[in-house]
Each structure stands twice: as structure tokens, then as C-alpha cells.
mmCIF file of C-alpha atoms in Angstrom:
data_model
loop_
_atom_site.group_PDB
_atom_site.id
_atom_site.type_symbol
_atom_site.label_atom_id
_atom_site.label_comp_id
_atom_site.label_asym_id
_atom_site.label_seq_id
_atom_site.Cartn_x
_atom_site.Cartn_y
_atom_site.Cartn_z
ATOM 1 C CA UNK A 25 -29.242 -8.980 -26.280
ATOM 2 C CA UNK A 26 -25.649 -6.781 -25.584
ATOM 3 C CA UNK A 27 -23.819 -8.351 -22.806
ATOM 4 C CA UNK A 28 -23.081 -5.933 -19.934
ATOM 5 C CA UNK A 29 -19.400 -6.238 -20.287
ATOM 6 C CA UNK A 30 -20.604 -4.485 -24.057
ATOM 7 C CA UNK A 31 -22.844 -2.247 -22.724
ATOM 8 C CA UNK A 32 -23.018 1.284 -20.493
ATOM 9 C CA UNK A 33 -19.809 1.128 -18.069
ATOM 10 C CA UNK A 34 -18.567 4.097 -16.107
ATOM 11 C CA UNK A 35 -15.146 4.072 -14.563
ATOM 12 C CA UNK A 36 -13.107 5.648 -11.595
ATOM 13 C CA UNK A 37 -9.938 6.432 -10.564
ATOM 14 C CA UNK A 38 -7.654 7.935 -7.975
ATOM 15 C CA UNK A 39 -4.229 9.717 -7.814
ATOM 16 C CA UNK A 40 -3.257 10.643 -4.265
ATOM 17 C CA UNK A 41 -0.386 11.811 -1.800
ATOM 18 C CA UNK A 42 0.223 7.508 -1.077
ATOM 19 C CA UNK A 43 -1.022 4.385 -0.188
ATOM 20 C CA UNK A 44 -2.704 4.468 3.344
ATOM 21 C CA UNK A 45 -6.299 4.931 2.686
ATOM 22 C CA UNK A 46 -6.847 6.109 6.099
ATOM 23 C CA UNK A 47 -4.317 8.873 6.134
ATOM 24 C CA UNK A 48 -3.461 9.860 2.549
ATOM 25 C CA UNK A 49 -5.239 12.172 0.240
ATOM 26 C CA UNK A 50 -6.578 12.222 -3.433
ATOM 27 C CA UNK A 51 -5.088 14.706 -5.369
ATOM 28 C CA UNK A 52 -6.540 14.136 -8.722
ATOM 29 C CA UNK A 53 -9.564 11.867 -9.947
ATOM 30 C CA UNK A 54 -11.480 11.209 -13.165
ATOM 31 C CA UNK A 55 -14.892 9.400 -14.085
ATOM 32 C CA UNK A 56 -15.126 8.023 -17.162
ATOM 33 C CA UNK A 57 -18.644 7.305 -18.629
ATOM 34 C CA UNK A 58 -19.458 5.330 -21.462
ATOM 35 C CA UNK A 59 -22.195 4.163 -23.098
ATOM 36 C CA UNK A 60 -21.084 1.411 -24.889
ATOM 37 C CA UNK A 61 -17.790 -0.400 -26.385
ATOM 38 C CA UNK A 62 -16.401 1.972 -29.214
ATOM 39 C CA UNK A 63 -18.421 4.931 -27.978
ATOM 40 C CA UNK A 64 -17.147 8.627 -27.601
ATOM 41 C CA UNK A 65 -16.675 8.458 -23.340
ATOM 42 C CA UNK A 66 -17.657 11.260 -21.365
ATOM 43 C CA UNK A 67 -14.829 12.168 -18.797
ATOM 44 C CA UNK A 68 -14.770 14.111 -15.772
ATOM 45 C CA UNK A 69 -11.629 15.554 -14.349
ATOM 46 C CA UNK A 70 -11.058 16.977 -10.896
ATOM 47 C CA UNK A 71 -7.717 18.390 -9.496
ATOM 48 C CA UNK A 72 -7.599 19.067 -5.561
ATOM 49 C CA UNK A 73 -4.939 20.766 -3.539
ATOM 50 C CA UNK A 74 -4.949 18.395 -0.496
ATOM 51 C CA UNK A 75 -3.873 20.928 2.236
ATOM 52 C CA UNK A 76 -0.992 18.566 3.090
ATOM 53 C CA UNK A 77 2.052 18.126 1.962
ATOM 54 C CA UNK A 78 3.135 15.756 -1.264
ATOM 55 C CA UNK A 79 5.593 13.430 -0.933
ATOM 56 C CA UNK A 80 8.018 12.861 -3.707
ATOM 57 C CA UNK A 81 7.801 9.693 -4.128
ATOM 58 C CA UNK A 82 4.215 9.909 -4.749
ATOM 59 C CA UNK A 83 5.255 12.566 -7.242
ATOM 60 C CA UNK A 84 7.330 10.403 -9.035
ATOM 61 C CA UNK A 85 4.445 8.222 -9.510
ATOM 62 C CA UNK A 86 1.839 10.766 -11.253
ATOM 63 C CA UNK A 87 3.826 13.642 -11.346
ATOM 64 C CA UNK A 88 1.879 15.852 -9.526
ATOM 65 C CA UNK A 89 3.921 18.355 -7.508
ATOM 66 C CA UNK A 90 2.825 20.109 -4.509
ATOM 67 C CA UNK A 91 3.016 23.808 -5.527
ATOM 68 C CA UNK A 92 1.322 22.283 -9.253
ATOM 69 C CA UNK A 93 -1.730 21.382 -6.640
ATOM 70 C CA UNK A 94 -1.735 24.534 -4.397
ATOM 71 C CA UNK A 95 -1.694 26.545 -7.371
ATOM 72 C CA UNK A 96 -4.246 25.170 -9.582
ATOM 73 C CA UNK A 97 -5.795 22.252 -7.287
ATOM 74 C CA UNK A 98 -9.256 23.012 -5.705
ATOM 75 C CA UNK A 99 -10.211 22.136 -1.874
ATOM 76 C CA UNK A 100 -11.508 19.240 -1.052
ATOM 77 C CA UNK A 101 -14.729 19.468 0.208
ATOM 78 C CA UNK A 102 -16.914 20.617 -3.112
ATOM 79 C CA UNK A 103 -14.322 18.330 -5.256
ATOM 80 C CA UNK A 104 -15.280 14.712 -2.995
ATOM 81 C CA UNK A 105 -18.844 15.927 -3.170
ATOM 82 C CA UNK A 106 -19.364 16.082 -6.918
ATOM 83 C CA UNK A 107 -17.401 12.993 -7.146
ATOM 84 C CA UNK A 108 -19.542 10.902 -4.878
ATOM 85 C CA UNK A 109 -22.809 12.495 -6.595
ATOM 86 C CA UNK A 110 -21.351 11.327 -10.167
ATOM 87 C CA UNK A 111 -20.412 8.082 -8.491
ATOM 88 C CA UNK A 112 -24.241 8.227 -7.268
ATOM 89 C CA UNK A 113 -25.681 8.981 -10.373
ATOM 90 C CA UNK A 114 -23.868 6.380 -12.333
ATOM 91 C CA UNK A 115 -25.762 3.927 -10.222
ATOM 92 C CA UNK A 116 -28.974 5.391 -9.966
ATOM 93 C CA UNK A 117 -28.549 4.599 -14.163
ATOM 94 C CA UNK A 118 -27.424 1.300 -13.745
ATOM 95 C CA UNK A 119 -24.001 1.411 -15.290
ATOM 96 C CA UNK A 120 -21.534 -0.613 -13.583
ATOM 97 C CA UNK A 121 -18.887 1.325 -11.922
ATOM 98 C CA UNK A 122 -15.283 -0.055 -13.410
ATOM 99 C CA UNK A 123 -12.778 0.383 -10.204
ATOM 100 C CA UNK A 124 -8.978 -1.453 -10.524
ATOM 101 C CA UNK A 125 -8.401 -2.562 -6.988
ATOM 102 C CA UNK A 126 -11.902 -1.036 -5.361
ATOM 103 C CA UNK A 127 -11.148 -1.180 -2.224
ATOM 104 C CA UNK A 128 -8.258 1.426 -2.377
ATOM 105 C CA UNK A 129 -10.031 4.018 -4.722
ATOM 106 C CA UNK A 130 -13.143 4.198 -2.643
ATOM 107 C CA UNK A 131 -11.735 3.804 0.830
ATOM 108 C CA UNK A 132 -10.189 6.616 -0.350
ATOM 109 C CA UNK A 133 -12.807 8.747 -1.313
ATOM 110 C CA UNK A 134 -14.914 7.713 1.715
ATOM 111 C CA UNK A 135 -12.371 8.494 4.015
ATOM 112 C CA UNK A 136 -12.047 12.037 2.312
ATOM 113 C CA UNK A 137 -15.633 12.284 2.572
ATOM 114 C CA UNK A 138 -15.891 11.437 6.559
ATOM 115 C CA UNK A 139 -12.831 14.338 6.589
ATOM 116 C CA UNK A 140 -14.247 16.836 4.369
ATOM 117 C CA UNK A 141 -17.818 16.199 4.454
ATOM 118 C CA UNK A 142 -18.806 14.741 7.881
ATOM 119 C CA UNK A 143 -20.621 11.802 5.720
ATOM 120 C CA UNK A 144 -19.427 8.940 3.734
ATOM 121 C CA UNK A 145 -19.516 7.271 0.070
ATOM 122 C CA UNK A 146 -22.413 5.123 1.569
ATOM 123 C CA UNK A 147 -24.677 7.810 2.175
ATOM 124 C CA UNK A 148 -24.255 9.072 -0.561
ATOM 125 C CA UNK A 149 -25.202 6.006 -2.422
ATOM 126 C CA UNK A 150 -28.207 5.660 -0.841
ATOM 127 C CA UNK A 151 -31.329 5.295 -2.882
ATOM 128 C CA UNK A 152 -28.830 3.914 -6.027
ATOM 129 C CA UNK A 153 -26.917 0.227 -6.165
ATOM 130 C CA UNK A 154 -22.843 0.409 -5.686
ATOM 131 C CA UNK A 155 -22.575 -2.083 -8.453
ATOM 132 C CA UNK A 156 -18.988 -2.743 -9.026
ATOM 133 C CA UNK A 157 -16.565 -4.682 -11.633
ATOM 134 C CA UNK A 158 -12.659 -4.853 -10.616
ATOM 135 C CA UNK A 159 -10.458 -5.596 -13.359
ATOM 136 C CA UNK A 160 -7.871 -7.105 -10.817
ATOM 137 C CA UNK A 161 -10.316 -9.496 -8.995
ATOM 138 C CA UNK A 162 -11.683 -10.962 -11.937
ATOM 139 C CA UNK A 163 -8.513 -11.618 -13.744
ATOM 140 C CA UNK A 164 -7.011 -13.055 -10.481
ATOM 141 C CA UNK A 165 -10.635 -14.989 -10.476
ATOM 142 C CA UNK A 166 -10.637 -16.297 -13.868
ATOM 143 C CA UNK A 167 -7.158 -16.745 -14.607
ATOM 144 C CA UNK A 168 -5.723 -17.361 -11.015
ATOM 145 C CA UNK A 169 -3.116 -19.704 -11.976
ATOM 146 C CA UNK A 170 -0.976 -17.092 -14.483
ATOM 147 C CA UNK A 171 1.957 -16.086 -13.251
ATOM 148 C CA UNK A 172 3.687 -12.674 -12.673
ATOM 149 C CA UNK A 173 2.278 -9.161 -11.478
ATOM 150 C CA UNK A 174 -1.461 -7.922 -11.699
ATOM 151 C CA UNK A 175 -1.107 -4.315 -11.811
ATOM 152 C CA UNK A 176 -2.700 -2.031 -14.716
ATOM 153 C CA UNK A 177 0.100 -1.787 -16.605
ATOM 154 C CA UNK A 178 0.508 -5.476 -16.700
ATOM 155 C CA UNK A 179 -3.390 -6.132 -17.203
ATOM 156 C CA UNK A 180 -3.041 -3.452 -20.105
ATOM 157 C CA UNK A 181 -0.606 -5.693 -21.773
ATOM 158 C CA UNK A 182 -2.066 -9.435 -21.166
ATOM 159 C CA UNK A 183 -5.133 -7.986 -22.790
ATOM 160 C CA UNK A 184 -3.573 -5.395 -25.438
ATOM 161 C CA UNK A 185 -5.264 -2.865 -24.048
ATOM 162 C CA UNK A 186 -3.490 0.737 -24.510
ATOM 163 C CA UNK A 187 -3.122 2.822 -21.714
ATOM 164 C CA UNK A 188 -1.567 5.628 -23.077
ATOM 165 C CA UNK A 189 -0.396 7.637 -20.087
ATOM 166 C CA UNK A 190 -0.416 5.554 -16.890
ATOM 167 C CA UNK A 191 -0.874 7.088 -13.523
ATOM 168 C CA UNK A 192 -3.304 10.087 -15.486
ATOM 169 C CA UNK A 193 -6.253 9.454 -13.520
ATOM 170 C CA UNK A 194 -8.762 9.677 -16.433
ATOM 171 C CA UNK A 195 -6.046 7.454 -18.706
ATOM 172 C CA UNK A 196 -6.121 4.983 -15.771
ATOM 173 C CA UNK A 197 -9.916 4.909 -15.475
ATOM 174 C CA UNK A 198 -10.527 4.750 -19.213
ATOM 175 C CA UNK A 199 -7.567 1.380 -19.886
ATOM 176 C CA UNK A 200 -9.661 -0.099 -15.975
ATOM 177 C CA UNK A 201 -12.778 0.052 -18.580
ATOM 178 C CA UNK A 202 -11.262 -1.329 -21.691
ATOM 179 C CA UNK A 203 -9.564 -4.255 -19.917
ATOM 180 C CA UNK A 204 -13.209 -5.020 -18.404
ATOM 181 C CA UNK A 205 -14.572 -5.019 -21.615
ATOM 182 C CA UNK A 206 -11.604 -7.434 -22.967
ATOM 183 C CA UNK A 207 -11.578 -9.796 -19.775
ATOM 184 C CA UNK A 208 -15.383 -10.063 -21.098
ATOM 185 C CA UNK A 209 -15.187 -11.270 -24.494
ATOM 186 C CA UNK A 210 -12.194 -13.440 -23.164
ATOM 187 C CA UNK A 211 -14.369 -15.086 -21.019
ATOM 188 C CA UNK A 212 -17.196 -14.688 -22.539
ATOM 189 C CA UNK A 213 -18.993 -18.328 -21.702
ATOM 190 C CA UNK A 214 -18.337 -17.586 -17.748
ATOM 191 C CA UNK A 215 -19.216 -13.902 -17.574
ATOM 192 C CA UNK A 216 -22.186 -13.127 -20.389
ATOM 193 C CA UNK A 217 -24.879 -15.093 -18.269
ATOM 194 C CA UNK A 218 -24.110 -13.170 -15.102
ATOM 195 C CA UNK A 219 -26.161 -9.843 -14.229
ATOM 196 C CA UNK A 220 -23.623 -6.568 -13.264
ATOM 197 C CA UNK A 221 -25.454 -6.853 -9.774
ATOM 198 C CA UNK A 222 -24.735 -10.801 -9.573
ATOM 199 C CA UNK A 223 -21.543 -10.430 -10.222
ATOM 200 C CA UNK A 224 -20.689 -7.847 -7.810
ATOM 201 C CA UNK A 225 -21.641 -10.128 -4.953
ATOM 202 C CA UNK A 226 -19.211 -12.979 -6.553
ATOM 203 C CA UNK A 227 -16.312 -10.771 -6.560
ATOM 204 C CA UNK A 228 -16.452 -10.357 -2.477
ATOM 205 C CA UNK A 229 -16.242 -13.608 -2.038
ATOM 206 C CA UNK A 230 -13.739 -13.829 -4.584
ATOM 207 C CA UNK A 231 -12.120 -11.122 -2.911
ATOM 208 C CA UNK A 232 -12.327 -12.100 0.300
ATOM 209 C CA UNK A 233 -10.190 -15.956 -1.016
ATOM 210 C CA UNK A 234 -7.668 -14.346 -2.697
ATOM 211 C CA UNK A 235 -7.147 -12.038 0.185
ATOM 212 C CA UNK A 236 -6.934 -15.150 2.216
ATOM 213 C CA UNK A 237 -4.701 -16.789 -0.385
ATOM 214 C CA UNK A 238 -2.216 -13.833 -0.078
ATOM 215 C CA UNK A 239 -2.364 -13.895 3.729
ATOM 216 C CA UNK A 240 -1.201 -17.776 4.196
ATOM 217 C CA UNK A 241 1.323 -16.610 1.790
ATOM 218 C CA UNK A 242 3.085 -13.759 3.604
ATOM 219 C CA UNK A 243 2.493 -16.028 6.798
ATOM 220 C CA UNK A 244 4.479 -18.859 5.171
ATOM 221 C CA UNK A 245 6.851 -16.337 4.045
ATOM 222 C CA UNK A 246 7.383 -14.453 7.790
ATOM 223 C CA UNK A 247 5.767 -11.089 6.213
ATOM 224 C CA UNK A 248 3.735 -9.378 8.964
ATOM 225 C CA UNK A 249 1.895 -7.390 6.590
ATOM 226 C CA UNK A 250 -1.748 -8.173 6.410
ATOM 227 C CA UNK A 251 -4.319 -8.184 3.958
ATOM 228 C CA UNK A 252 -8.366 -6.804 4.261
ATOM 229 C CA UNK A 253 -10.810 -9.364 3.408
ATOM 230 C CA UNK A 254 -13.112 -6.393 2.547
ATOM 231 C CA UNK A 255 -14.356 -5.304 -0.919
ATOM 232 C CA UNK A 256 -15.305 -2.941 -2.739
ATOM 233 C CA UNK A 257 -14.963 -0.748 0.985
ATOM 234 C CA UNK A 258 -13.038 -0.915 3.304
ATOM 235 C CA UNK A 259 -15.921 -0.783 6.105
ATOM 236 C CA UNK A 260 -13.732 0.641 9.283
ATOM 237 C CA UNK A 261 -12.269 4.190 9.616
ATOM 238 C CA UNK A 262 -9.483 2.894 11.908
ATOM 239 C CA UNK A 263 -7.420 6.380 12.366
ATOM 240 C CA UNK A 264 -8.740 9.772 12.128
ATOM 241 C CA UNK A 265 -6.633 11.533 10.199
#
């Protein structure tokens, strides 16, 4: 019998204007959808001019510029809704959605969603299971005691995955899936006897320690930032942006 981890796997990702979910915008995304390790992937791109300004530091990031976005971008209303229906129909078919650090790419797209679409990525989910596998939780789960930084790039090359153009959407969503599907043979004897849907449900409590982990941290450390106990979504729409 394939293990998941071998199996159908779909993938998201995010590039946006920054990093506060409740007031920043996407300005690119991709879905990746594959049908199983080694298989041609089927990828959806989606460009979006965001109606605000783009920073240039997030620029610098994905290289995205703002007249690149007003001039070929689309508007965000008809680009969250086909992304939230592909998101939808990847679970109605029971493929795991792949999402490196979940609870920033789909806060994001719910909070563009409530903006854009008076609704939200739960709603549209409705009727199909949000079943989701984060690279960065389960890596932090399974190897917690590694040192140094946990970011894609530095995933990529603990588990010689390429990721041939980082900060691409699509290139990020496609290395999210591969690095899944290594952390899975790595682990093989913890992972292969799990179900997609039981494992989702470990990695909020996982999660939810390691968010709790980080917090006594910065406490020790006098670092006022805080840290959200909540995955894959970020449940509260604190701001209206």
C-alpha cells in the first residue's frame, strides 16, 4: 500500500506586499498538484495587482515590482476566488494540501477573502476536509533538537531538495512538496502508519508547543513579540484592513 507522503499531494504558496497577515496583500500564488512522487505536477499560477502600494523591501524578496503588478496583475476578487475553489477541490479529492508555515499562507488568503469576497477560506471549504501537512512543523516536530534556521531554503538543503528559484511562488510550493515527501521517507517508521487526516490534528498540537516553546524564549530573552498558538488559521480577523 503507497504511503501518503508517496502518494497525491497538492501544494500552496504565497508571495505578498509583507508579513502582517491582517494588513498585507498576496500578489502572486501558485498550486501545485501532484499525483504522486516523480509525477509530471500540474501548476496553477495567479498574478494579482493588489490595489496598494509595494514596498521595496518586499520587492527585494520576490521581485515583484509595483508597476510589474498594475500592469499585468489581475484584481483580487476573481483571483482569491479560484484559489480558494482549487484549494476546495483539492480536498474534496483527498490530497493533502502541502503549506510551509500554514498559518501565514492561509491567514492570508482568508483575510483577502473577508476583503474581497465578503466570505472566508472556511466557507469555502465547506463540504471538503482542510487536511494539511507543514514542512516546518514537522521538521521542528521530528527533529526538534537540530540546530540553526528552519526556513525553505534551509529545509531545501537538510533534505537535498532543489528549489530552483526561491521566493517564485509555484518554485516555493513545488520544493514545500518535495521536502514533505523527503521528511517522509526520512521518517518513515513515525509517519507511514499515520492517516493525512490524523496527522493534521497532531501538527496543532505540535504547533501550538513549539509556539509555546518560542514564546518562553523571547520572554526569557525580553522580546515583546508574541507568537499565535493557532494552526493551520489564524482564527481572528483582528484589524480590518
Amino acid at each position: 500500500m503507497t504511503c501518503w507522503y508517496e502518494g497525491p499531494l497538492a501544494a500552496f504558496d504565497t508571495e505578498t506586499t509583507g508579513v502582517d497577515v491582517e494588513t498585507d496583500r498576496i500578489v502572486s500564488a501558485a498550486v501545485v498538484v501532484q499525483q504522486g512522487a516523480g509525477t509530471r505536477p500540474r501548476v496553477s499560477r495567479w498574478l494579482v495587482n493588489p490595489g496598494v502600494p509595494v514596498p521595496e523591501e518586499a520587492t527585494a524578496v520576490h521581485g515583484l515590482t509595483e508597476d510589474h503588478l498594475q500592469r499585468t496583475g489581475r484584481w483580487p476578487a476573481p483571483v482569491m476566488e479560484e484559489i480558494a475553489r482549487d484549494l476546495a477541490e483539492q480536498g474534496a479529492a483527498g490530497r493533502p494540501i502541502v503549506v510551509m508555515n500554514a498559518p501565514f499562507d492561509l491567514t492570508m488568503l482568508d483575510r483577502e477573502l473577508r476583503r474581497h469576497r465578503a466570505s472566508s477560506l472556511g466557507r469555502y471549504m465547506e463540504g471538503s476536509a482542510l487536511c494539511v501537512i507543514d514542512p516546518r512543523v514537522l521538521d521542528k516536530h521530528l527533529d526538534r533538537y537540530r540546530k540553526g534556521r528552519r526556513t525553505l531554503t534551509d529545509l531545501c538543503a537538510h533534505y537535498e531538495v532543489e528549489l530552483a528559484e526561491a521566493h517564485d511562488a509555484a518554485a516555493d510550493a513545488q520544493a514545500a512538496l518535495d521536502v514533505v515527501r523527503a521528511i517522509g521517507r526520512r521518517f518513515a517508521t513515525r509517519l507511514e502508519r499515520l492517516s493525512p487526516a490524523e496527522l493534521h490534528t497532531l501538527q496543532a498540537v505540535w504547533h501550538a508547543a513549539q509556539a509555546r516553546g518560542l514564546q518562553a524564549w523571547f520572554a526569557k530573552s525580553g522580546t515583546p513579540e508574541t507568537v499565535d498558538p493557532a494552526w493551520p488559521l489564524r482564527p481572528e480577523l483582528r484589524a480590518a484592513a
